Each structure stands twice: as structure tokens, then as C-alpha cells.
Backbone as ProteinMPNN parsed JSONL, in Angstrom:
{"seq_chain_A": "XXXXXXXXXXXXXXXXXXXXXXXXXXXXXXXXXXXXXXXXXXXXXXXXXXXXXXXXXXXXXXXXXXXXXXXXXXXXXXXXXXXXXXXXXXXXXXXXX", "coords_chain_A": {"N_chain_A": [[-11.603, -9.089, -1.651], [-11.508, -6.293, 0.565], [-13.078, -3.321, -0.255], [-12.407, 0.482, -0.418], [-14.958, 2.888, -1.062], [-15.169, 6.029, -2.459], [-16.612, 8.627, -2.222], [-17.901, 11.764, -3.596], [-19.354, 14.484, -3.382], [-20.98, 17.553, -4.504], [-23.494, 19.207, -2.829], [-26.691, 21.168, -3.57], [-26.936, 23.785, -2.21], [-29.465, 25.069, -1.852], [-30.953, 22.675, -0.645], [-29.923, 21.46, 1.157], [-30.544, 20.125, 3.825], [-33.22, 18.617, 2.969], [-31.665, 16.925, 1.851], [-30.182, 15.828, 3.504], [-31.799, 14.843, 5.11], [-32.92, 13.132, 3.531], [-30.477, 11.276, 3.557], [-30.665, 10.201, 5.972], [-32.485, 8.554, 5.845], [-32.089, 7.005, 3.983], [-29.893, 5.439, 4.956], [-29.846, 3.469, 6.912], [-30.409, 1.111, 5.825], [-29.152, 1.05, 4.058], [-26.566, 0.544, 5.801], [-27.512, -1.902, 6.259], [-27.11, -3.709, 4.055], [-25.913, -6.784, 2.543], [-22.556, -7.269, 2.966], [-21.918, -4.79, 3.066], [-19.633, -2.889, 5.436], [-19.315, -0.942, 6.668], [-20.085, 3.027, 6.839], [-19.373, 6.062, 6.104], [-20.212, 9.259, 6.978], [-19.213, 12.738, 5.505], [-18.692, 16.068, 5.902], [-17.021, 18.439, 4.321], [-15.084, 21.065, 5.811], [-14.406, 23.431, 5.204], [-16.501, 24.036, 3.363], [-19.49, 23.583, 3.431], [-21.405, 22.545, 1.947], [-19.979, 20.571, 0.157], [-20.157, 17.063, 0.406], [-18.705, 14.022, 1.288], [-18.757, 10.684, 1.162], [-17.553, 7.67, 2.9], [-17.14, 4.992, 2.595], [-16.796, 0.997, 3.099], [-16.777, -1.845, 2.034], [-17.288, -5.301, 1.251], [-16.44, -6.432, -0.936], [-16.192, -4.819, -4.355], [-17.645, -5.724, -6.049], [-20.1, -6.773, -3.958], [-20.601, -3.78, -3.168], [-21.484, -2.976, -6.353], [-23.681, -4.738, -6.76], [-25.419, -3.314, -4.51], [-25.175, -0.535, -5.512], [-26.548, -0.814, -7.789], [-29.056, -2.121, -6.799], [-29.862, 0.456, -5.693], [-30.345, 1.781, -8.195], [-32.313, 0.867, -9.059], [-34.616, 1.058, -7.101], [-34.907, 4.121, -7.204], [-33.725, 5.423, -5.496], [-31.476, 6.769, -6.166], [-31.715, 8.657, -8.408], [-33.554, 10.207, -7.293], [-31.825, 11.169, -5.202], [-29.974, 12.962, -6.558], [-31.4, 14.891, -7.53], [-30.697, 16.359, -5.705], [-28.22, 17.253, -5.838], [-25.305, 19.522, -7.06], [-23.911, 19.561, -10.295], [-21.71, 16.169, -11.185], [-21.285, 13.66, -9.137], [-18.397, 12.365, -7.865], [-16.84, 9.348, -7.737], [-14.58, 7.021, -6.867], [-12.854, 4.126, -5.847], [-11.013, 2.101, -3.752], [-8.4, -0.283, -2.776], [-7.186, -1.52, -0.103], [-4.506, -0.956, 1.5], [-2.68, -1.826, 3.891], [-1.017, -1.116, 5.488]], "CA_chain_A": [[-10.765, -8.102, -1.01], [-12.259, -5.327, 1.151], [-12.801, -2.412, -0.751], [-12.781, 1.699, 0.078], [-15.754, 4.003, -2.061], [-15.2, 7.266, -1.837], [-17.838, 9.356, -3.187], [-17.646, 13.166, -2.92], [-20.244, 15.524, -4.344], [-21.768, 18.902, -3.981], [-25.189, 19.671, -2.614], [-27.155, 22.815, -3.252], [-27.388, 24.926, -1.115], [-30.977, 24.967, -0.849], [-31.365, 21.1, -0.505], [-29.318, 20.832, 2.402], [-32.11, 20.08, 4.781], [-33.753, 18.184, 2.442], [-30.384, 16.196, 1.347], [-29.776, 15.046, 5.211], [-33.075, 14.466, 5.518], [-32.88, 11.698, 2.529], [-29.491, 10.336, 3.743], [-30.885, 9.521, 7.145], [-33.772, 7.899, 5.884], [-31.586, 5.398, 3.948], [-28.591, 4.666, 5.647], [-29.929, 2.118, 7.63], [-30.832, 0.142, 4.759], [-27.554, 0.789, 3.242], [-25.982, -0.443, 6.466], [-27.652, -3.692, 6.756], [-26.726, -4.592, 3.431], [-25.163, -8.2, 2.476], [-21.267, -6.876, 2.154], [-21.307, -3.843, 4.124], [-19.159, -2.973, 6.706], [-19.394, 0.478, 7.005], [-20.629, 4.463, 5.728], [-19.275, 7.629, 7.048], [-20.805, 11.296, 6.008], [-18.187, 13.379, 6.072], [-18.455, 17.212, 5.59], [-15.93, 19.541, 4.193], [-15.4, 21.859, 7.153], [-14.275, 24.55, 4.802], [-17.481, 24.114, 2.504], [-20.886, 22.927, 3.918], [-21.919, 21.754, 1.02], [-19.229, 19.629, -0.417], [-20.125, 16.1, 1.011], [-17.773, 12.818, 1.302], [-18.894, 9.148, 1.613], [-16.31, 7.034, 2.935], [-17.909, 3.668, 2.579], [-16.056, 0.267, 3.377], [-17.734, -3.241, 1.582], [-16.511, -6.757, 1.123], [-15.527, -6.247, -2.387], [-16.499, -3.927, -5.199], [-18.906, -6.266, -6.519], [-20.538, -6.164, -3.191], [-20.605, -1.793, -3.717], [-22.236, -2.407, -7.625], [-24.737, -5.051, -6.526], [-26.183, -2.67, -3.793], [-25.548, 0.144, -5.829], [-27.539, -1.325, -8.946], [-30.221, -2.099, -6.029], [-30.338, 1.729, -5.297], [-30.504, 2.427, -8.769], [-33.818, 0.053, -8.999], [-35.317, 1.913, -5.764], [-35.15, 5.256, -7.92], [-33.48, 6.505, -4.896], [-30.314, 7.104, -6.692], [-31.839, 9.299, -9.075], [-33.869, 11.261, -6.205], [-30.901, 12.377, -4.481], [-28.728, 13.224, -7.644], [-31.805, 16.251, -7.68], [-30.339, 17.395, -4.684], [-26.4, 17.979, -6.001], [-24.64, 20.484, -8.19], [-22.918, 18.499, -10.719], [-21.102, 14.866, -10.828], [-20.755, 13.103, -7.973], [-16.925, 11.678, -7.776], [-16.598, 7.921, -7.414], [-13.486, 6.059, -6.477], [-13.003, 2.922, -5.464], [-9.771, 1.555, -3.623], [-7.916, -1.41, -1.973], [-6.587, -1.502, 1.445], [-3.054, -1.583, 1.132], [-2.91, -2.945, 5.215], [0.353, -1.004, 5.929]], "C_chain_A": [[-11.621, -6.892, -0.631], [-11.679, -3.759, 0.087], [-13.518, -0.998, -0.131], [-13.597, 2.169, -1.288], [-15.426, 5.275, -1.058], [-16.171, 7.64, -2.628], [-18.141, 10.665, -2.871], [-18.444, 13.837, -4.348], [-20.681, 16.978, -3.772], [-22.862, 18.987, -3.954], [-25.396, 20.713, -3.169], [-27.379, 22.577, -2.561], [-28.706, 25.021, -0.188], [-31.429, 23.88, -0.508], [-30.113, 20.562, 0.6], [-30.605, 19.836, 3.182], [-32.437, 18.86, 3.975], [-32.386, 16.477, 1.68], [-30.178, 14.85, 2.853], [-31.0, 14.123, 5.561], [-33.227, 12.63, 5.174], [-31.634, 10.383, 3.465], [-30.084, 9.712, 5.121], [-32.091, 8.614, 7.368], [-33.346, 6.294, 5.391], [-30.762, 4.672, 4.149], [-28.603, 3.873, 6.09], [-29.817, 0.864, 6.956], [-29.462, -0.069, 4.084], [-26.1, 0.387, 4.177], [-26.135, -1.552, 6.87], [-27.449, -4.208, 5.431], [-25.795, -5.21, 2.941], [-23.735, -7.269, 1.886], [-20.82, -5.783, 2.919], [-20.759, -3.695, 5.273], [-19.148, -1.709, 7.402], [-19.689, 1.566, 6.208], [-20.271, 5.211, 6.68], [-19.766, 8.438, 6.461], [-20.066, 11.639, 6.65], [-18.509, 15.177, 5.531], [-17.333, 18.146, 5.732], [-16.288, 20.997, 5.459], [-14.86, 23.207, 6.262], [-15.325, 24.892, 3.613], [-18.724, 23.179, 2.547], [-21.648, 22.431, 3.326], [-21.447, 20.441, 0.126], [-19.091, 18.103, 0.864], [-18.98, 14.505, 0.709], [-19.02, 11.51, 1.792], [-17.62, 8.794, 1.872], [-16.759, 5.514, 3.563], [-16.79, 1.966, 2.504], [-17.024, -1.25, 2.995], [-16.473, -4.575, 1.108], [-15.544, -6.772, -0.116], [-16.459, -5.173, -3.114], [-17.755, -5.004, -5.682], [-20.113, -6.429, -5.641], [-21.238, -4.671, -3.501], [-21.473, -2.411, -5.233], [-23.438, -2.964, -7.2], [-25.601, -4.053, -5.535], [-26.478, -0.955, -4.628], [-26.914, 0.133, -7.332], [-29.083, -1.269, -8.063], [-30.814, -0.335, -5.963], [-30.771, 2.618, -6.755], [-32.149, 1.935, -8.998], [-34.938, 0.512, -8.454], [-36.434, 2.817, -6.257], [-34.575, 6.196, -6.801], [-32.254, 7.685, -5.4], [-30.607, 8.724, -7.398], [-32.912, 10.73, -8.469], [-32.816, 11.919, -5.74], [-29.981, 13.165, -5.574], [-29.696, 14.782, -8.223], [-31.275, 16.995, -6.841], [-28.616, 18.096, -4.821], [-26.514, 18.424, -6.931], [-23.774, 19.832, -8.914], [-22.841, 17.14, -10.67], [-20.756, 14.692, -9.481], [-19.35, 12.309, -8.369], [-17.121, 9.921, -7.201], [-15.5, 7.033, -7.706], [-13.721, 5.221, -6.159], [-10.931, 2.965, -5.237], [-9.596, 0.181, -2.628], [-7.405, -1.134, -0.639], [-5.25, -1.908, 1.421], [-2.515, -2.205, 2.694], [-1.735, -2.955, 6.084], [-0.378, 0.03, 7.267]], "O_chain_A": [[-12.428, -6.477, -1.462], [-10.562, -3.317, -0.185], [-14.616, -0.977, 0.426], [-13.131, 1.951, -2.407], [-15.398, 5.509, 0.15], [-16.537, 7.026, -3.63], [-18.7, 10.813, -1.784], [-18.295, 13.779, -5.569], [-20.634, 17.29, -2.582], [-23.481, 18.87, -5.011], [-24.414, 21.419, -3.398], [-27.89, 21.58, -2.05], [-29.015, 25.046, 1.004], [-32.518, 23.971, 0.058], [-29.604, 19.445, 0.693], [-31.333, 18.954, 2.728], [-31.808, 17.882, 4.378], [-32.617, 15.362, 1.212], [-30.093, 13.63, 2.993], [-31.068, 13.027, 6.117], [-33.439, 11.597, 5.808], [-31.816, 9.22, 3.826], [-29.853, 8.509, 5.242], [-32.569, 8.116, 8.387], [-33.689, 5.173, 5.766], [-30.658, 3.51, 3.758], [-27.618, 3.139, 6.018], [-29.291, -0.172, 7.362], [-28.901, -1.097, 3.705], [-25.002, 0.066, 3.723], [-25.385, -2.22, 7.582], [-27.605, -5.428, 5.46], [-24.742, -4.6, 2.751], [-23.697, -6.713, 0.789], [-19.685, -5.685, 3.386], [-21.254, -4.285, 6.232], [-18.977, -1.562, 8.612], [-19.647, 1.408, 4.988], [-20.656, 5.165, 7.848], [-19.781, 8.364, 5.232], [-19.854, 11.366, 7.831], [-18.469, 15.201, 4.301], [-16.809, 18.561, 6.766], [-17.313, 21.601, 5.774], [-14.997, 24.221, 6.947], [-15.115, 25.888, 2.921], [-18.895, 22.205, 1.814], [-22.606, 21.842, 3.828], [-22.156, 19.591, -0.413], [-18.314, 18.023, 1.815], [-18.686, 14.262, -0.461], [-19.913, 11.599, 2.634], [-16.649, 9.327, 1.334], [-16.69, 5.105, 4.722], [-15.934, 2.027, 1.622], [-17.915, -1.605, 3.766], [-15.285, -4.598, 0.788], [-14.345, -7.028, -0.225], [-17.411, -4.694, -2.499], [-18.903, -4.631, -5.441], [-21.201, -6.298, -6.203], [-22.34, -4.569, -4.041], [-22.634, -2.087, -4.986], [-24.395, -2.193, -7.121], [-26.769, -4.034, -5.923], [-27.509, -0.294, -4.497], [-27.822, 0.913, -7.619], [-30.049, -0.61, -8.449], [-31.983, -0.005, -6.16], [-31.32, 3.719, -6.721], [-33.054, 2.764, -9.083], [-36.044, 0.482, -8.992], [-37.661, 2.811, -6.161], [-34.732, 7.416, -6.867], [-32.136, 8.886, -5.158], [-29.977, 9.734, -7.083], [-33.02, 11.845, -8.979], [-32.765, 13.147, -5.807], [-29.258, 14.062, -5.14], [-29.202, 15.614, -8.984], [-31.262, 18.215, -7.004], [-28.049, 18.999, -4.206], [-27.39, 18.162, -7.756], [-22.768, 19.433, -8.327], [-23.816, 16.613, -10.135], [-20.056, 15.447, -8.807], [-19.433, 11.578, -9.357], [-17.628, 9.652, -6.112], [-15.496, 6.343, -8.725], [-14.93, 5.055, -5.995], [-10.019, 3.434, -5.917], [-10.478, -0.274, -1.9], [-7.358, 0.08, -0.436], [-4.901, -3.085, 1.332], [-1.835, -3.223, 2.564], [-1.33, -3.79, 6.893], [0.347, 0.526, 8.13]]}, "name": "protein", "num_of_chains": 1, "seq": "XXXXXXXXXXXXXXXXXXXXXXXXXXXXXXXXXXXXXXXXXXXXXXXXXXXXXXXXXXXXXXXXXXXXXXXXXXXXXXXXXXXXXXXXXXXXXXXXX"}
């Protein structure tokens, strides 16, 4: 069953730049892989720092295997210098109404 990640975190401030920089280096990679169907970046328009994923994969097991991959990388743990806090991670179904 196709599943929604949401994933909503806060950057600093000063790692904007440096944040965008990252995401555009591996998105590609994280759109060609086995399961994916899609990744949006979404920015809070009332706070330039508070970022959204809104990621769309075959199933959730799909989403862990790639995320397990990213934890392997070490990219995971590169960008997690660039936010303030927990990143938020949901997961939902497609209800198809």
C-alpha cells in the first residue's frame, strides 16, 4: 500500500545555504530509488526555516529500506548537523477519497 512520509524539521538559521545545498545534492538519488514515487520540499511561508518533506513510496518498508540506506551513507547524520532539534516523522495511508 502506497504510503505518505511527512517529515518536518527546523533548520538553523545559519545552515540554510548549506542545508539546500545538501538536499540538492541528494535528491536525485533519493528519487531514483527502488519504491519511490515522489519528494516535495516544502517551506513554511510563515517561517523560513521550518522545512516539510512530503514524500510518497510504495510502502513503508520501501521508506525504512532507503532510509536505513541513508543511514549507512552517514548522510543522515550530516544533515541532522544542520537542524534545531527532532525532526518529526509520520507516516500515513492514502485513504483514496
Amino acid at each position: 500500500m502506497t504510503c505518505m512520509v511527512h517529515i518536518e524539521f527546523q533548520a538553523r538559521p545559519a545552515a540554510i545555504a548549506e542545508m539546500l545545498g545538501g538536499l540538492r545534492r541528494i535528491l536525485p538519488d533519493t528519487r531514483a530509488r527502488e519504491g519511490c514515487v515522489s519528494v516535495s520540499v516544502t517551506r513554511t511561508q510563515d517561517d523560513p526555516n521550518n522545512f516539510a518533506f512530503v514524500e510518497l513510496w510504495d510502502s513503508r518498508a520501501h521508506y525504512e529500506r532507503y532510509f536505513a540506506w541513508r543511514e549507512e551513507t552517514g548522510i543522515s547524520q550530516e544533515l541532522a548537523t544542520l537542524v534545531d532539534g527532532e525532526a518529526s516523522f509520520r507516516f500515513f495511508d492514502l485513504v483514496g477519497l
